[in-house]
Tab-separated table of C-alpha atoms in Angstrom:
chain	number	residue	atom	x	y	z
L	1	UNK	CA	132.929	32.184	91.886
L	2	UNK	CA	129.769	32.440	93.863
L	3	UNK	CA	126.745	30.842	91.395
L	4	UNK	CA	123.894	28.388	91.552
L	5	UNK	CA	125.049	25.210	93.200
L	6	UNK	CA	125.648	22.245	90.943
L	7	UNK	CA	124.822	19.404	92.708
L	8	UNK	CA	127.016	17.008	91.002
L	9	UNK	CA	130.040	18.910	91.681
L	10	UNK	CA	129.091	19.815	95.021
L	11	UNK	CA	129.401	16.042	95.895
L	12	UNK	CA	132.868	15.360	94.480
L	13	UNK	CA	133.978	19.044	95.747
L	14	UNK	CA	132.927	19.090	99.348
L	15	UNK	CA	135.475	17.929	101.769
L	16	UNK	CA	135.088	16.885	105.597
L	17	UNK	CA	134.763	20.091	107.894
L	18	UNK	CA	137.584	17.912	109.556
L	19	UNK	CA	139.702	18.289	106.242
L	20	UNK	CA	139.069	21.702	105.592
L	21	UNK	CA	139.724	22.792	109.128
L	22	UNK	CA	143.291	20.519	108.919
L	23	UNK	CA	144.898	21.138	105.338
L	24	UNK	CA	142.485	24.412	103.491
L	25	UNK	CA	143.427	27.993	103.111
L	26	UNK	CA	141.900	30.576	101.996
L	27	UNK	CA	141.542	32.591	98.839
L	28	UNK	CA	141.112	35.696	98.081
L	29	UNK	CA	137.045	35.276	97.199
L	30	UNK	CA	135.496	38.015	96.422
L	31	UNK	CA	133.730	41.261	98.814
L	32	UNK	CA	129.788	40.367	97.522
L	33	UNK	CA	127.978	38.661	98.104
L	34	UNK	CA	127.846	39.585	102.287
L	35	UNK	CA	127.432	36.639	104.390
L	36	UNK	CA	128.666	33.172	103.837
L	37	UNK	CA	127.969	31.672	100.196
L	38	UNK	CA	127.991	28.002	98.901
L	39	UNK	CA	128.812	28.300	95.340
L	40	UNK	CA	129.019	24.181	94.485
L	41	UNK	CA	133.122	23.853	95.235
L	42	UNK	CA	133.442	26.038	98.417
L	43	UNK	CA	132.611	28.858	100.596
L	44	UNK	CA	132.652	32.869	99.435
L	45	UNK	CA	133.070	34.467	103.254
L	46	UNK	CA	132.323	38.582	103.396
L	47	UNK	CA	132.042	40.705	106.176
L	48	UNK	CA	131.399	44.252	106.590
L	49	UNK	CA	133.519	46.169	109.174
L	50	UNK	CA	134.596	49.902	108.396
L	51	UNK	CA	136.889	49.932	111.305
L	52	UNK	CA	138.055	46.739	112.073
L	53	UNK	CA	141.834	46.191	112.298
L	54	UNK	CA	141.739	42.299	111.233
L	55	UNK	CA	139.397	39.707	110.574
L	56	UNK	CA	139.735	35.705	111.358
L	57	UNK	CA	137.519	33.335	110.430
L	58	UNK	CA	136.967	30.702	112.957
L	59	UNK	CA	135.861	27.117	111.867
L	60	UNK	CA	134.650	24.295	113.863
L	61	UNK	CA	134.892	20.552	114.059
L	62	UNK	CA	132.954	19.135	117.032
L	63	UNK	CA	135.058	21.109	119.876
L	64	UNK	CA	137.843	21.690	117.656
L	65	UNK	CA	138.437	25.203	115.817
L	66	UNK	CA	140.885	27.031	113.553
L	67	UNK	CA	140.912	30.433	112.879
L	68	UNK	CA	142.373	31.628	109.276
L	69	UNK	CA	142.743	35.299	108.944
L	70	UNK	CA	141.095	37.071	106.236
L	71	UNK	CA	143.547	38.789	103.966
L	72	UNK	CA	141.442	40.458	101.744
L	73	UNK	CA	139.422	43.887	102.477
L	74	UNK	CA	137.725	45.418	99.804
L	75	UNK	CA	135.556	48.615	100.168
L	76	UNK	CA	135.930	48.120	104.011
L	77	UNK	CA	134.423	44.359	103.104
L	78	UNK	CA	136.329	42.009	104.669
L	79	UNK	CA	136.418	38.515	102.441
L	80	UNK	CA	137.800	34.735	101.553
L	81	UNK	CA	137.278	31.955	99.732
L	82	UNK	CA	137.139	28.361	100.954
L	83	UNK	CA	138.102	25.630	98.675
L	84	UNK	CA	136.016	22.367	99.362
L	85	UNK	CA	133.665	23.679	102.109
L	86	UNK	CA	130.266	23.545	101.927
L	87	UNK	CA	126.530	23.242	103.731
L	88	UNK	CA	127.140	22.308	107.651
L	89	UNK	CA	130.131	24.394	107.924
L	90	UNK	CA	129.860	25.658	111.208
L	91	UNK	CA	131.857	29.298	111.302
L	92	UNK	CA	131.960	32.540	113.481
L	93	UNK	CA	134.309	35.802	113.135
L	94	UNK	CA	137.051	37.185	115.679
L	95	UNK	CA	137.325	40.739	114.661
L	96	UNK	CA	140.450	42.768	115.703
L	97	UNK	CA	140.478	46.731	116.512
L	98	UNK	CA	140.859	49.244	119.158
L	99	UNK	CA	138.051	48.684	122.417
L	100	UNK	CA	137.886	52.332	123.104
L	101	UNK	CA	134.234	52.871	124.105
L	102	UNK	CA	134.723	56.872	124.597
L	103	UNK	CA	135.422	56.703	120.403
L	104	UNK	CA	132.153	53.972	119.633
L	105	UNK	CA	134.584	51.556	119.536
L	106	UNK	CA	133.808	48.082	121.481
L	107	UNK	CA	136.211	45.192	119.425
L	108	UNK	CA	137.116	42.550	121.442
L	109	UNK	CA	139.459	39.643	119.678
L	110	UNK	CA	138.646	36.918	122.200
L	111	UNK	CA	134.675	36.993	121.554
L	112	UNK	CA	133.223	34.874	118.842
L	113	UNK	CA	130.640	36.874	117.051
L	114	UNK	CA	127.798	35.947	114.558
L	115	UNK	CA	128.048	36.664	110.922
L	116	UNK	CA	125.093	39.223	110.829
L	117	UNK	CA	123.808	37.582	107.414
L	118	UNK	CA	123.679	34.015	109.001
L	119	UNK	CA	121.025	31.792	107.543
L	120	UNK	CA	120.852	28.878	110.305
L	121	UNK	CA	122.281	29.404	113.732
L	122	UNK	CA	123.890	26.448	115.944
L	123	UNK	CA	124.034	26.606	119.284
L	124	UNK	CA	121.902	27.502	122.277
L	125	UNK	CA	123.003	31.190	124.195
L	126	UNK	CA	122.733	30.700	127.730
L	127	UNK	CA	123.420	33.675	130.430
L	128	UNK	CA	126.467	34.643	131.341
L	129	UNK	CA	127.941	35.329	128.150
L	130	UNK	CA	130.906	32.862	127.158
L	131	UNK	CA	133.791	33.090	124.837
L	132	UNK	CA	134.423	29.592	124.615
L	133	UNK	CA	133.606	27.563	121.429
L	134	UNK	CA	131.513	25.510	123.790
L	135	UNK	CA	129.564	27.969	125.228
L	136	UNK	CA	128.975	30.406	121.816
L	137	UNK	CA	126.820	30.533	119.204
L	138	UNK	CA	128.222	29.833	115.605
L	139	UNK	CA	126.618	30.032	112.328
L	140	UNK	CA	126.154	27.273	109.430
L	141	UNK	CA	126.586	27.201	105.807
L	142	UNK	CA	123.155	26.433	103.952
L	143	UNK	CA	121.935	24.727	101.394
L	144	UNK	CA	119.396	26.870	99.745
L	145	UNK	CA	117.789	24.368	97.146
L	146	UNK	CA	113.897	23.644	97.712
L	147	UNK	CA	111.402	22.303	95.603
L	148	UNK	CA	108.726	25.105	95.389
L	149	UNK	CA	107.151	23.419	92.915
L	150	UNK	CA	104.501	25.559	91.141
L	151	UNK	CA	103.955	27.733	94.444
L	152	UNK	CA	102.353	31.015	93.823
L	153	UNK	CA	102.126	34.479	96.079
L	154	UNK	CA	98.634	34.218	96.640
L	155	UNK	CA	98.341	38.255	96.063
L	156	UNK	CA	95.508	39.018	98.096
L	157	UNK	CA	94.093	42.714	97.386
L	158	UNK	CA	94.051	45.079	100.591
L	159	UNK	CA	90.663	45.464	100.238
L	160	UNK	CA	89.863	41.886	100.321
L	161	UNK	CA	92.689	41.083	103.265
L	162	UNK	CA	91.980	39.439	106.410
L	163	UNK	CA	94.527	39.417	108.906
L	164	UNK	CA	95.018	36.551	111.592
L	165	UNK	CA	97.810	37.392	113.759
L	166	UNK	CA	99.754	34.470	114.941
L	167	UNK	CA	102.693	33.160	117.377
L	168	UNK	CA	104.040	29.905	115.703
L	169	UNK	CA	104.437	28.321	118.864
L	170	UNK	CA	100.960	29.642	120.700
L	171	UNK	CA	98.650	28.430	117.515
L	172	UNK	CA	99.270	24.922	117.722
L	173	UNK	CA	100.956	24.328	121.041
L	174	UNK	CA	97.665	22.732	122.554
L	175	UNK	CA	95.790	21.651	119.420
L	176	UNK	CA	94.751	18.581	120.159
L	177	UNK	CA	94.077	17.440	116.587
L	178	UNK	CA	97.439	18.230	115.802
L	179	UNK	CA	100.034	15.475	116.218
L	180	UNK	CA	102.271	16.156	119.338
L	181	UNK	CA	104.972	16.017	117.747
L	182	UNK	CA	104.410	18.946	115.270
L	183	UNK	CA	102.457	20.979	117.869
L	184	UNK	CA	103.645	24.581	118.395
L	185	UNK	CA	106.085	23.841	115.561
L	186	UNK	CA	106.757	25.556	111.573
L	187	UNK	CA	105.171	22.466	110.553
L	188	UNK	CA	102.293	22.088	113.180
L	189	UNK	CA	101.083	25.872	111.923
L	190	UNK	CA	100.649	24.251	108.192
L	191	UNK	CA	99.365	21.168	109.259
L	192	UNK	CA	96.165	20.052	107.431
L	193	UNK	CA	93.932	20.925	110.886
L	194	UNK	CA	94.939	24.554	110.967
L	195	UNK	CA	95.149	25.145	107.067
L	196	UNK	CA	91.234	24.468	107.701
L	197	UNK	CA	90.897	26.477	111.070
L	198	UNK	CA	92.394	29.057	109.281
L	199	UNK	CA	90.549	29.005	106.133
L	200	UNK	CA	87.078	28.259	108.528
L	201	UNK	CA	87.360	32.122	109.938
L	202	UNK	CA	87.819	33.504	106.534
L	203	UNK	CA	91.300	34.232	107.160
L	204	UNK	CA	93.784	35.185	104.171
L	205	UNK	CA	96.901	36.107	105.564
L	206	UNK	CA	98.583	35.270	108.783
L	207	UNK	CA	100.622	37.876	110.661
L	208	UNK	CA	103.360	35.551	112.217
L	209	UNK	CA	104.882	37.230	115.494
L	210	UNK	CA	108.732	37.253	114.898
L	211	UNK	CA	110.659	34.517	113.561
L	212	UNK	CA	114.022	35.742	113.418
L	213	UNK	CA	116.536	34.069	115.921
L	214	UNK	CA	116.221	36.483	119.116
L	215	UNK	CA	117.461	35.582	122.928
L	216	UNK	CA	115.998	35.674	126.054
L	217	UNK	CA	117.059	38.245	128.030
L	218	UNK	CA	119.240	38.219	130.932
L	219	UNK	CA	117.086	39.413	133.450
L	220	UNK	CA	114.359	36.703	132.119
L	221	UNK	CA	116.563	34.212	132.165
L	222	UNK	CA	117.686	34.997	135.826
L	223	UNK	CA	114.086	34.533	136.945
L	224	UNK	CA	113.672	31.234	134.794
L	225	UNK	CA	111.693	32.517	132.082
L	226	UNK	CA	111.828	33.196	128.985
L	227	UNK	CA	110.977	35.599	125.881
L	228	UNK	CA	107.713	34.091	124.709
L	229	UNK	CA	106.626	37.035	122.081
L	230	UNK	CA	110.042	37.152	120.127
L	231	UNK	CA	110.894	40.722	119.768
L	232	UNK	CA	114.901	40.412	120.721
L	233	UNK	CA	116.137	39.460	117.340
L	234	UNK	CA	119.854	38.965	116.943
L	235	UNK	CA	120.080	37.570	113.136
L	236	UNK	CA	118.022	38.758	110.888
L	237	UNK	CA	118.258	36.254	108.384
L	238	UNK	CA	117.807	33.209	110.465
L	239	UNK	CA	114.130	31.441	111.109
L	240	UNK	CA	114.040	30.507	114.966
L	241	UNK	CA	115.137	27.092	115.295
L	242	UNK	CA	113.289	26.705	118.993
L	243	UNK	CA	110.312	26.656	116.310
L	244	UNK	CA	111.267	23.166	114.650
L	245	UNK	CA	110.017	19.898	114.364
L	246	UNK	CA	112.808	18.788	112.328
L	247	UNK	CA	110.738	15.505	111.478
L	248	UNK	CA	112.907	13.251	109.652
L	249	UNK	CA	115.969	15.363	109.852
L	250	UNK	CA	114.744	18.175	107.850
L	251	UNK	CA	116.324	21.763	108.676
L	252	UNK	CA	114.948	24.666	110.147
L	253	UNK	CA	115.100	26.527	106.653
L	254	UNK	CA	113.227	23.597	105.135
L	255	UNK	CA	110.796	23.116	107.379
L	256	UNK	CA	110.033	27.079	107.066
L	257	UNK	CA	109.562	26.822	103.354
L	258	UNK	CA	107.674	23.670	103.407
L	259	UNK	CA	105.281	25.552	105.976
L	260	UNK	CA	105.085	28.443	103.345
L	261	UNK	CA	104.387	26.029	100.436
L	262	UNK	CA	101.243	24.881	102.373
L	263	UNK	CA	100.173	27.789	103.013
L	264	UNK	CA	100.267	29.164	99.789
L	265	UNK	CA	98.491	26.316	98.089
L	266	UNK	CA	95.242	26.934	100.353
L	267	UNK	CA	95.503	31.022	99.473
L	268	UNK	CA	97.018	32.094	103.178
L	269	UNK	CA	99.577	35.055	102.584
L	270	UNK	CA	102.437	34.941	105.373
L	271	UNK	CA	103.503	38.096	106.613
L	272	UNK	CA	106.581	38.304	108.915
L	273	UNK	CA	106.482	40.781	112.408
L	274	UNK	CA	110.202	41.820	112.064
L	275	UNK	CA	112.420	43.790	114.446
L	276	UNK	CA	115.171	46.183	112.835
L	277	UNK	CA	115.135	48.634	115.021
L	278	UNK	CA	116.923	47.016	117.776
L	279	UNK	CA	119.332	43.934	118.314
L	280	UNK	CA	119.790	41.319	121.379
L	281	UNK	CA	122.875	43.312	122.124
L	282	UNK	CA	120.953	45.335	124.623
L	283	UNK	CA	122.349	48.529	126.190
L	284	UNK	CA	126.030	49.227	126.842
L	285	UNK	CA	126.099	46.680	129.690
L	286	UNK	CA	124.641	44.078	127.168
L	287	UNK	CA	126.708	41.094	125.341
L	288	UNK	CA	128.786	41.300	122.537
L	289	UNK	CA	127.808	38.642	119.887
L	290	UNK	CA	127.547	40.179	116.633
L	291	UNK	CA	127.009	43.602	115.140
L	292	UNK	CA	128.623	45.490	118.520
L	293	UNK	CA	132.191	43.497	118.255
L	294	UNK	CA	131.994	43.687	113.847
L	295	UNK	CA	131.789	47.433	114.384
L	296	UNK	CA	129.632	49.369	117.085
L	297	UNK	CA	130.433	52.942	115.827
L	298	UNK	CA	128.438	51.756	112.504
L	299	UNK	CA	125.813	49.408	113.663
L	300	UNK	CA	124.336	51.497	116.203
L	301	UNK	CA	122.849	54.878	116.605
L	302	UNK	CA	125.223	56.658	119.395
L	303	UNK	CA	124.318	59.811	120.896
L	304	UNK	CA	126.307	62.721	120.219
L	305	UNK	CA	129.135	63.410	122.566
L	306	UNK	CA	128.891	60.280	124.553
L	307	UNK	CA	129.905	57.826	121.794
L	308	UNK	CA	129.800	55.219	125.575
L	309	UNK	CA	126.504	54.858	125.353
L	310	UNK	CA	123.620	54.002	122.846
L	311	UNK	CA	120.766	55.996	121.490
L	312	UNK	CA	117.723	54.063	123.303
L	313	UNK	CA	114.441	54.778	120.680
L	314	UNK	CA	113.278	51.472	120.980
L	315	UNK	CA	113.000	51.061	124.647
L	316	UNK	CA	115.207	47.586	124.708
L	317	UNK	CA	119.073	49.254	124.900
L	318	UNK	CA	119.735	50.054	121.548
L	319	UNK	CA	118.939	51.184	118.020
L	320	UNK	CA	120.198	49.974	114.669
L	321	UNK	CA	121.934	53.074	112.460
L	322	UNK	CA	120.106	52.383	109.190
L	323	UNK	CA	121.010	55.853	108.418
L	324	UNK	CA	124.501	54.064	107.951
L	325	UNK	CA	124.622	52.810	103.911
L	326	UNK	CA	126.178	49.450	104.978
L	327	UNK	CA	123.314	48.858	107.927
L	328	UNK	CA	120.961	49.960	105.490
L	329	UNK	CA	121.798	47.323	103.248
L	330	UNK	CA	121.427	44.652	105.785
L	331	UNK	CA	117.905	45.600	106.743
L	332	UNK	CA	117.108	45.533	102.364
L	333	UNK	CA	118.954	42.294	101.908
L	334	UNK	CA	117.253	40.385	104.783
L	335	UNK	CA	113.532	41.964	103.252
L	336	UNK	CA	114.598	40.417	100.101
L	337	UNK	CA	115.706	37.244	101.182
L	338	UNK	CA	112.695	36.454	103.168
L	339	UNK	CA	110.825	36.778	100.042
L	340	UNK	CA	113.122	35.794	96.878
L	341	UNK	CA	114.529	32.942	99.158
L	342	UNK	CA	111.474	31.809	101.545
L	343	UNK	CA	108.848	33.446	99.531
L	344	UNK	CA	107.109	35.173	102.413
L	345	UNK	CA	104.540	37.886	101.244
L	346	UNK	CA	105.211	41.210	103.525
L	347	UNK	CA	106.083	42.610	106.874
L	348	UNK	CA	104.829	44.216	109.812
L	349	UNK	CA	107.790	46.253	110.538
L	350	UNK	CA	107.523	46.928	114.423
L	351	UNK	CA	108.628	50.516	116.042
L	352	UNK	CA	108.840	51.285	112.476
L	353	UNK	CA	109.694	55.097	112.871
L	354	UNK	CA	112.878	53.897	114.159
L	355	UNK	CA	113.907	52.804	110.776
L	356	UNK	CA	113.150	55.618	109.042
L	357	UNK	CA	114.907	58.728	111.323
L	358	UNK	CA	117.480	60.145	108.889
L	359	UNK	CA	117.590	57.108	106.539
L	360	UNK	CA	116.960	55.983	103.031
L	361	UNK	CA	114.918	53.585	104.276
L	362	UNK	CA	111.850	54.303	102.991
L	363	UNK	CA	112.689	55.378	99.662
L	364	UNK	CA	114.880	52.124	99.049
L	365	UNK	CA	112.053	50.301	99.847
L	366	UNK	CA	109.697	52.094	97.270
L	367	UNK	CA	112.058	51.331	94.577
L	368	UNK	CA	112.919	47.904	95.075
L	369	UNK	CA	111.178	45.686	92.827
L	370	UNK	CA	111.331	42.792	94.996
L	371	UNK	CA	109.832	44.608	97.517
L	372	UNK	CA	106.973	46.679	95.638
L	373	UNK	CA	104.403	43.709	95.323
L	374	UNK	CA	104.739	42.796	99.260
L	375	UNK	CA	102.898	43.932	101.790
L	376	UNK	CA	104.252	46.578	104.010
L	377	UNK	CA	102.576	47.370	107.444
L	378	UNK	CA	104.210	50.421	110.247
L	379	UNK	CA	103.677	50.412	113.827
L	380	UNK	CA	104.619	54.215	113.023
L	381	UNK	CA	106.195	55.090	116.100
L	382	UNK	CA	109.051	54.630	118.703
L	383	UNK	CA	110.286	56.700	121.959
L	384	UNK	CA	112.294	58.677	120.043
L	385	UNK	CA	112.162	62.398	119.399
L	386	UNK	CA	108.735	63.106	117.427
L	387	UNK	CA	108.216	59.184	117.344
L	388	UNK	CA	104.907	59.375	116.423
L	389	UNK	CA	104.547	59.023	112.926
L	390	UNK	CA	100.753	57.524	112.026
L	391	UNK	CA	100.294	58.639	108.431
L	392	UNK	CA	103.771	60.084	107.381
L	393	UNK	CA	104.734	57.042	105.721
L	394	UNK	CA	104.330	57.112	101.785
L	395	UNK	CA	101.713	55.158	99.857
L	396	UNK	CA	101.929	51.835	99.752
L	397	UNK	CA	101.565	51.124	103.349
């Protein structure tokens, strides 16, 4: 049963990732919710694949892994339940079908692909692509517990908003009243120095450049560079770890919150720059590490009659299908997560037409009640056909 975590239980429950990898099968668990959950006694594991042919999830110990097959598909949710694991589990998916690329089909069993609902990635991606354990990234179980404390939304009105925007690593990098340690860092952009810098300008709410996980790309990385501005995300639910002081062994999510927290308690609104309308995955000559090896012919928009290649609206390769229920869902879950979970207070959605070209999207977003009291902010337009869209989104943003 995926719940709250009781602590208590979770100590005498979890078992070594060693142990679990050596002596645990699975259960059946249950199809909801997506993504891996920690429920106190083990792991619910759910993955969305329409046409997959199989599913194994792969665990790891160190260099070790083992790869249990999951059993279970329910409403083309593929799922399992692991006895004893818990927070550090360190997991990716193999997913089986037909690699027919003519059909929008791109599967390929040997790759180890991202759960697309991972909370902390481990690993660093590094040009060419590998399949090796050694080479790939993998996701981890979380702990979600945080002491908020009394933390508030701070709720400013539009008409009293300032905006700051701000790259995490850029604000503080060369601060030299920040300590060194924490400069260009989660917790360097909260520290005491900047909370005042901020609040000095007669700033409210800071426009953070994206944080999701995103990867350099290849032709960046060829010329020894790298993606400074973000805007390649590959997991949507995962702060970038290159953004961590992880001072005293405190995690990425942590150190997130903890930055929010401060925030918060001098007034500052966060609001997150996030990138739906493409993935890492590039073009058809890009890598498969998540969302094109779960299931291409659903993830992605591909153009009618050549089912090869990828509708390009965003300009980077590719561009997420949120016209697809299940994709949909993705891009809703990770809004809400960023603000149930890490309590952010609103978006700047970029290339936001993208999003909304024969979806739902707006109009799930209207309704949600999560997502009603955040602010929402369009770049209203992409390269797609009549991609300019200043004005035609509904009130609210």
């Amino acid at each position: 049963m995926v719940g709250e975590p009781d602590p208590a239980a979770a100590r005498r429950a979890v078992l070594r990732v060693g142990d679990v990898i050596d002596s645990v099968s699975l259960e059946a668990g249950r199809p909801w919710p997506l993504g891996a959950s920690w429920d106190g006694h083990g792991v619910n594991f759910a993955l969305f694949s329409a046409h997959a042919e199989g599913v194994d999830l792969c665990l790891f110990d160190g260099m070790r892994m083992r790869a249990l097959p999951l059993r279970e598909c329910s409403d083309q949710v593929w799922h399992g339940y692991l006895a004893g694991a818990g927070p550090g589990m360190r997991y990716a998916y193999r997913v089986h079908g037909p690699y027919a690329p003519d059909k929008g089909h791109r599967f390929n069993a040997h790759r180890l692909l991202l759960d697309p609902y991972a909370r902390e990635i481990v690993g660093r991606f590094s040009w060419p692509a590998h399949d090796d354990p050694a080479h790939s990234l993998t996701a981890a179980v979380v702990d979600e517990r945080f002491d908020w404390g009394d933390d508030t939304a701070p709720a400013i009105p539009w008409s009293e908003t300032v905006l700051y925007e701000a790259h995490v690593k850029g604000i503080s990098r060369q601060h030299p009243d920040v300590p060194e340690v924490l400069r260009g860092t989660y917790a360097g952009l909260a520290a005491p120095v900047m909370i005042e810098h901020f609040r000095r300008l007669g700033v409210t709410s800071l426009n953070l450049l994206p944080v999701h996980f995103f990867l350099d790309e290849q032709r960046l990385a060829n010329e020894g560079r790298v993606n400074y501005w973000g805007y390649n995300s590959l997991a949507f639910f995962a702060p970038e770890p290159r953004y961590a002081a992880r001072i005293g062994g405190q995690s990425v999510i942590a150190e997130f919150k903890t930055m929010v927290r401060s925030l918060h308690a001098a007034g500052l609104e966060v609001i997150l720059d996030v990138v739906f309308n493409h993935t890492a995955e590039t073009d058809e000559w890009g890598p498969t590490l998540s969302f094109r090896g779960i299931d291409n012919l659903s993830y992605y928009r591909l153009p009618a009659g050549n089912f090869a290649a990828y509708e390009n609206f965003s300009g980077c390769g590719n561009t997420v299908n949120v016209a697809h229920p299940r994709v949909l869902q993705l891009v809703m879950d990770a809004l809400r997560y960023w603000v149930e979970v890490m309590h952010v207070d609103g978006f700047r959605f970029d290339l936001a037409a993208a999003l909304t070209r024969d979806s739902a999207f707006l109009a799930a977003l209207r309704q949600d009640p999560a997502l009603q009291r955040t602010k929402l902010i369009a770049e209203p337009w992409d390269i797609g056909p009549q991609g300019y869209r200043l004005g035609r989104f509904l009130p609210g943003w």
